[in-house]
PDB file of C-alpha atoms in Angstrom:
ATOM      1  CA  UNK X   1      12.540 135.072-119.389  1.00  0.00           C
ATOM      2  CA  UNK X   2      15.938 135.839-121.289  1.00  0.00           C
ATOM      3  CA  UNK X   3      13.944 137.417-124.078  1.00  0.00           C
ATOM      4  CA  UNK X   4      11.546 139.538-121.835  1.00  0.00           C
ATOM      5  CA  UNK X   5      14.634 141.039-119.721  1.00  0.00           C
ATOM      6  CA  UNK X   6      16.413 141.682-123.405  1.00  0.00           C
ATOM      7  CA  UNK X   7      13.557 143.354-124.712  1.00  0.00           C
ATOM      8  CA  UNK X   8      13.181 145.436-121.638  1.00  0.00           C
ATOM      9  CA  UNK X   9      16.940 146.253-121.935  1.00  0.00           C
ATOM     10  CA  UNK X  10      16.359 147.646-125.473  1.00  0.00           C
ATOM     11  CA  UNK X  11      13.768 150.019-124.276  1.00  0.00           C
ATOM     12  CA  UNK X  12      15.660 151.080-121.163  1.00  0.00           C
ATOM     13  CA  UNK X  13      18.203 151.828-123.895  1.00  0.00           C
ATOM     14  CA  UNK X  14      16.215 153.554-126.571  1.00  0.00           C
ATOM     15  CA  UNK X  15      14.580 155.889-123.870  1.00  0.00           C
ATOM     16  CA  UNK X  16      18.120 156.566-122.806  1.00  0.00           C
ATOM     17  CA  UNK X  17      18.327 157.983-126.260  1.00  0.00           C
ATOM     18  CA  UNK X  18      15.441 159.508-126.940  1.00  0.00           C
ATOM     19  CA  UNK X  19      16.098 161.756-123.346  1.00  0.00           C
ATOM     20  CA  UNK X  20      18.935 163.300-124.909  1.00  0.00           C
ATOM     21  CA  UNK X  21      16.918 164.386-127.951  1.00  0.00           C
ATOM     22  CA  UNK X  22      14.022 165.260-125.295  1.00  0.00           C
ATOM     23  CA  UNK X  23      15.660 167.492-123.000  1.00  0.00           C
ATOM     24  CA  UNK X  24      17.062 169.808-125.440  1.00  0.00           C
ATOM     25  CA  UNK X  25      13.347 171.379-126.491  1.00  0.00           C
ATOM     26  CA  UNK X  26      11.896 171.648-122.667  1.00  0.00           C
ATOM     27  CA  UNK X  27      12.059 174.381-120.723  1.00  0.00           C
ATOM     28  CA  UNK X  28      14.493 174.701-117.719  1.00  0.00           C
ATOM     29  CA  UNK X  29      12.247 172.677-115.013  1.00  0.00           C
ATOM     30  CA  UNK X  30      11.286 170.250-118.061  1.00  0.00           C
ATOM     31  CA  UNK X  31      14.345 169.567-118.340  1.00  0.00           C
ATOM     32  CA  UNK X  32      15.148 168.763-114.579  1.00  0.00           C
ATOM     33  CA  UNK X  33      12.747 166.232-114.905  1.00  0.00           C
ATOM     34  CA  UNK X  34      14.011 164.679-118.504  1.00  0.00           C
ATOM     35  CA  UNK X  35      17.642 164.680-116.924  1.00  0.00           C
ATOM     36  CA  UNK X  36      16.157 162.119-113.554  1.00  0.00           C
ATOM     37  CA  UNK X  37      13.829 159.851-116.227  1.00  0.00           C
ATOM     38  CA  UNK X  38      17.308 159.466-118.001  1.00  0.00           C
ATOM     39  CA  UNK X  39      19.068 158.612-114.852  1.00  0.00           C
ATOM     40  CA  UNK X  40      16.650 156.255-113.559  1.00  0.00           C
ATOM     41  CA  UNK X  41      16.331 154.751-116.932  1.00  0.00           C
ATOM     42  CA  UNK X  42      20.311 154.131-116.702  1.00  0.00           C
ATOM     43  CA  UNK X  43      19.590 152.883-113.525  1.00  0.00           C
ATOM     44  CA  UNK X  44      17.364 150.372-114.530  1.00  0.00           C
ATOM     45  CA  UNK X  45      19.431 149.611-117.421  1.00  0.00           C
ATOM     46  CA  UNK X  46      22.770 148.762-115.421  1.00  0.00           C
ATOM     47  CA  UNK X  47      20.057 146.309-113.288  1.00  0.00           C
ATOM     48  CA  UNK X  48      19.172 144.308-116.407  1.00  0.00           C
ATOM     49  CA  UNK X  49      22.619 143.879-118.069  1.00  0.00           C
ATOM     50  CA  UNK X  50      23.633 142.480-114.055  1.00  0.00           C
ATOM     51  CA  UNK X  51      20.490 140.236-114.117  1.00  0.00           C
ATOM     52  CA  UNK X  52      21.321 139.140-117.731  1.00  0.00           C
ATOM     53  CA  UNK X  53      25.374 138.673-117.081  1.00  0.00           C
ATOM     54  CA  UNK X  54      24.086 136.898-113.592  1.00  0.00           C
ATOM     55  CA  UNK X  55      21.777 134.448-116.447  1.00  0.00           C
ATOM     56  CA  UNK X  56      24.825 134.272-118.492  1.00  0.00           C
ATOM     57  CA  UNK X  57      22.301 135.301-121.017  1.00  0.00           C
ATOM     58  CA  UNK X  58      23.696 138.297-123.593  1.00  0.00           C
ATOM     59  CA  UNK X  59      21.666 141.430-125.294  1.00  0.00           C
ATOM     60  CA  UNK X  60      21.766 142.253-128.699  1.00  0.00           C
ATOM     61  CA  UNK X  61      24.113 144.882-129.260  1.00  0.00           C
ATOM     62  CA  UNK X  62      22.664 148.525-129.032  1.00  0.00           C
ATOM     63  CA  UNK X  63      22.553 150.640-132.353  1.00  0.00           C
ATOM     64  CA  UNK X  64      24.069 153.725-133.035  1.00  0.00           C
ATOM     65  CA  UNK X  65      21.161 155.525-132.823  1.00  0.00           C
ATOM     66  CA  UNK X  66      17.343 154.816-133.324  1.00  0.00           C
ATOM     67  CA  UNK X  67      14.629 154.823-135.340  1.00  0.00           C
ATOM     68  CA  UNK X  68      12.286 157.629-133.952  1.00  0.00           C
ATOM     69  CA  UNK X  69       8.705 157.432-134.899  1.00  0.00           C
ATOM     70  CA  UNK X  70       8.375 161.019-135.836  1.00  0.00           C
ATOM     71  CA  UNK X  71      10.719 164.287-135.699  1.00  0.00           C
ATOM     72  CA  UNK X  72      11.546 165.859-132.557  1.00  0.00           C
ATOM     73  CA  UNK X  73      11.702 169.334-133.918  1.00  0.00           C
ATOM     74  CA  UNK X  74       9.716 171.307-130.605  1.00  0.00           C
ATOM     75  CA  UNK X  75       8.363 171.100-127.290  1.00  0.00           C
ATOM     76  CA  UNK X  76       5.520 169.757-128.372  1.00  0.00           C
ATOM     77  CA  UNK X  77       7.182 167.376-130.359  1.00  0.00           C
ATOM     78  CA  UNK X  78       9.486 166.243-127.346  1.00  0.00           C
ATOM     79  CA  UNK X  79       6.777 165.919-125.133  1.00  0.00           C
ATOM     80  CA  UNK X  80       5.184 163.539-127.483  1.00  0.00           C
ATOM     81  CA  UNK X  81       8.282 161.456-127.850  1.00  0.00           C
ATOM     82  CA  UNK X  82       8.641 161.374-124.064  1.00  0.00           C
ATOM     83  CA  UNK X  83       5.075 160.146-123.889  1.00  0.00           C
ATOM     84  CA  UNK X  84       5.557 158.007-126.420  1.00  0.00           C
ATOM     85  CA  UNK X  85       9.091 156.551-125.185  1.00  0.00           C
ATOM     86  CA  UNK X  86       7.565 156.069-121.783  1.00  0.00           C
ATOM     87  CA  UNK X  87       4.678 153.770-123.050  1.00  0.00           C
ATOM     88  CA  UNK X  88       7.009 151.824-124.671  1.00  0.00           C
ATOM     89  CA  UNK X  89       8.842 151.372-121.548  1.00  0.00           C
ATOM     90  CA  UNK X  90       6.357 150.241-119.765  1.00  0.00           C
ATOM     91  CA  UNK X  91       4.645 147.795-122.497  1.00  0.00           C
ATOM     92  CA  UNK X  92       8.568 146.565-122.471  1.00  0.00           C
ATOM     93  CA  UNK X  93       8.185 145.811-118.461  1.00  0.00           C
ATOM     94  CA  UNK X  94       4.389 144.218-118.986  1.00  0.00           C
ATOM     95  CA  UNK X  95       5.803 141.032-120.513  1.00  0.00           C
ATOM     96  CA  UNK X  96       8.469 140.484-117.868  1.00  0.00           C
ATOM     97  CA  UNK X  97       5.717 140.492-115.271  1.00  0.00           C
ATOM     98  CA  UNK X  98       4.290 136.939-115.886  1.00  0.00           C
ATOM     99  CA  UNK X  99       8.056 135.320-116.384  1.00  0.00           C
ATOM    100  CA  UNK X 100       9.626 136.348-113.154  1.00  0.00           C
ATOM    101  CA  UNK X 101       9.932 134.862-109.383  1.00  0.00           C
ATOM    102  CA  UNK X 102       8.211 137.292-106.690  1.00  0.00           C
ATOM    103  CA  UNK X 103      11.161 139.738-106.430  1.00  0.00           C
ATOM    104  CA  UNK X 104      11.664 140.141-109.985  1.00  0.00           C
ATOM    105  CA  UNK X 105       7.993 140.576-110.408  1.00  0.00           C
ATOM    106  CA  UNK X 106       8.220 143.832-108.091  1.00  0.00           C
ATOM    107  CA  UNK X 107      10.807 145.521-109.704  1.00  0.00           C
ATOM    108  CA  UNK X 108       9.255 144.627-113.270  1.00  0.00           C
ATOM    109  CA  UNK X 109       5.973 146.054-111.838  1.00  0.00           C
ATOM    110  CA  UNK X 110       7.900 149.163-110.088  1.00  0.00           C
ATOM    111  CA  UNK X 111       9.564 150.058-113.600  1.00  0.00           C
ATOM    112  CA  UNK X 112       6.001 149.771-115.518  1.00  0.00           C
ATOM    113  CA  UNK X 113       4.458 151.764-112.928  1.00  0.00           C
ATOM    114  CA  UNK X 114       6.727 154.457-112.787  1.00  0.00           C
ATOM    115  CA  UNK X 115       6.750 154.966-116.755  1.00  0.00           C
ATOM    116  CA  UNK X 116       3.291 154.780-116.960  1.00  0.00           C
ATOM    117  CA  UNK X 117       3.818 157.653-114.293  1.00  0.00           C
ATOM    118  CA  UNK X 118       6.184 159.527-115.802  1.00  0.00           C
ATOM    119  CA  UNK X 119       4.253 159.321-119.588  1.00  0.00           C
ATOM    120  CA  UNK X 120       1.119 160.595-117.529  1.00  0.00           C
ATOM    121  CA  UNK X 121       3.214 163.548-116.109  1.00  0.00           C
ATOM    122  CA  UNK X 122       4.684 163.947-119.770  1.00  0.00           C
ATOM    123  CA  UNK X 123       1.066 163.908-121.264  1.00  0.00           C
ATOM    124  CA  UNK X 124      -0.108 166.265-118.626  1.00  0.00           C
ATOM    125  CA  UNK X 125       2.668 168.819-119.592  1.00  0.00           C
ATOM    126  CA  UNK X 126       1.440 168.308-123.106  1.00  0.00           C
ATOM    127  CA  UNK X 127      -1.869 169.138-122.390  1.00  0.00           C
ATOM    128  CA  UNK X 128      -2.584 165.555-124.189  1.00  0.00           C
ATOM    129  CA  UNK X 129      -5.539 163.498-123.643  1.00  0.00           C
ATOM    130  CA  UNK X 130      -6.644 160.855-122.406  1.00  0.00           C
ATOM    131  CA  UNK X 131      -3.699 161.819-119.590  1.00  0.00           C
ATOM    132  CA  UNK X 132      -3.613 158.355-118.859  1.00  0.00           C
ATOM    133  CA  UNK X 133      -4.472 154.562-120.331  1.00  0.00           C
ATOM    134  CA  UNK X 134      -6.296 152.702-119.172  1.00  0.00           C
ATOM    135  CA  UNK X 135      -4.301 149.534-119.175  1.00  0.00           C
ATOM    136  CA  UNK X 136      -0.424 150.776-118.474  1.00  0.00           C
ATOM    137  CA  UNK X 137       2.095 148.648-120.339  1.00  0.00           C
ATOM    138  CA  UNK X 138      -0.657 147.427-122.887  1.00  0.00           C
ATOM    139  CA  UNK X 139      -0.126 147.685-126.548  1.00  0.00           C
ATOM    140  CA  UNK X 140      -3.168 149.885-128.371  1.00  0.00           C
TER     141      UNK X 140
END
């Protein structure tokens, strides 16, 4: 379970960087909404470094910075990276689904859900399809 909850950490943290490079290319409501994914994304990522500390388990340190898989140079581009961030978010949270007691398994399955959410909303401001997948969380 230590490895699912470290790996979810690491995408809580990535999309906490990729929002900053995000909100700076959306428009002024876009951006509203870029500025709460971040928060609730710190939220979630405060929750995991408790749940770890409270496993005595630790996180690899976060980089610097990260990797992105393309350049965020537009809107367009930062709605993609949104979408994109958000699906790995939730593909993070899949994995922790099967590993967890009853409680746990909400709140994994409350974070996927709301990313997969969120990436719809991201896809719909994007005007790209398929606005949703059809199997949140999953890989491909």
């Amino acid at each position: 379970m230590m490895e699912q909850l470290a790996a979810a950490l690491a995408a809580e943290e990535a999309a906490i960087y990729a929002y900053g490079l995000i909100g700076v290319h959306l428009k002024d409501n876009e951006q509203d909404r870029a500025r709460a994914a971040e928060q609730e994304h710190r939220e979630r990522r405060d929750l995991l470094v408790d749940r770890l500390d409270d496993l005595k388990a630790s996180a690899a340190p976060n980089p610097p910075g990260y990797a992105l898989p393309f350049e965020v140079a537009d809107r367009t581009s930062a709605l993609r990276l949104a979408v994109h961030i958000e699906d790995g978010v939730a593909q993070a949270w899949r994995v922790v689904l099967p590993v967890t007691t009853d409680t746990e398994r909400a709140d994994a399955l409350s974070a996927m859900t709301d990313s997969a959410i969120r990436a719809t909303r991201w896809r719909k401001l994007g005007g790209i399809t398929p606005l949703t997948m059809a199997f949140p969380g999953r890989a491909g």
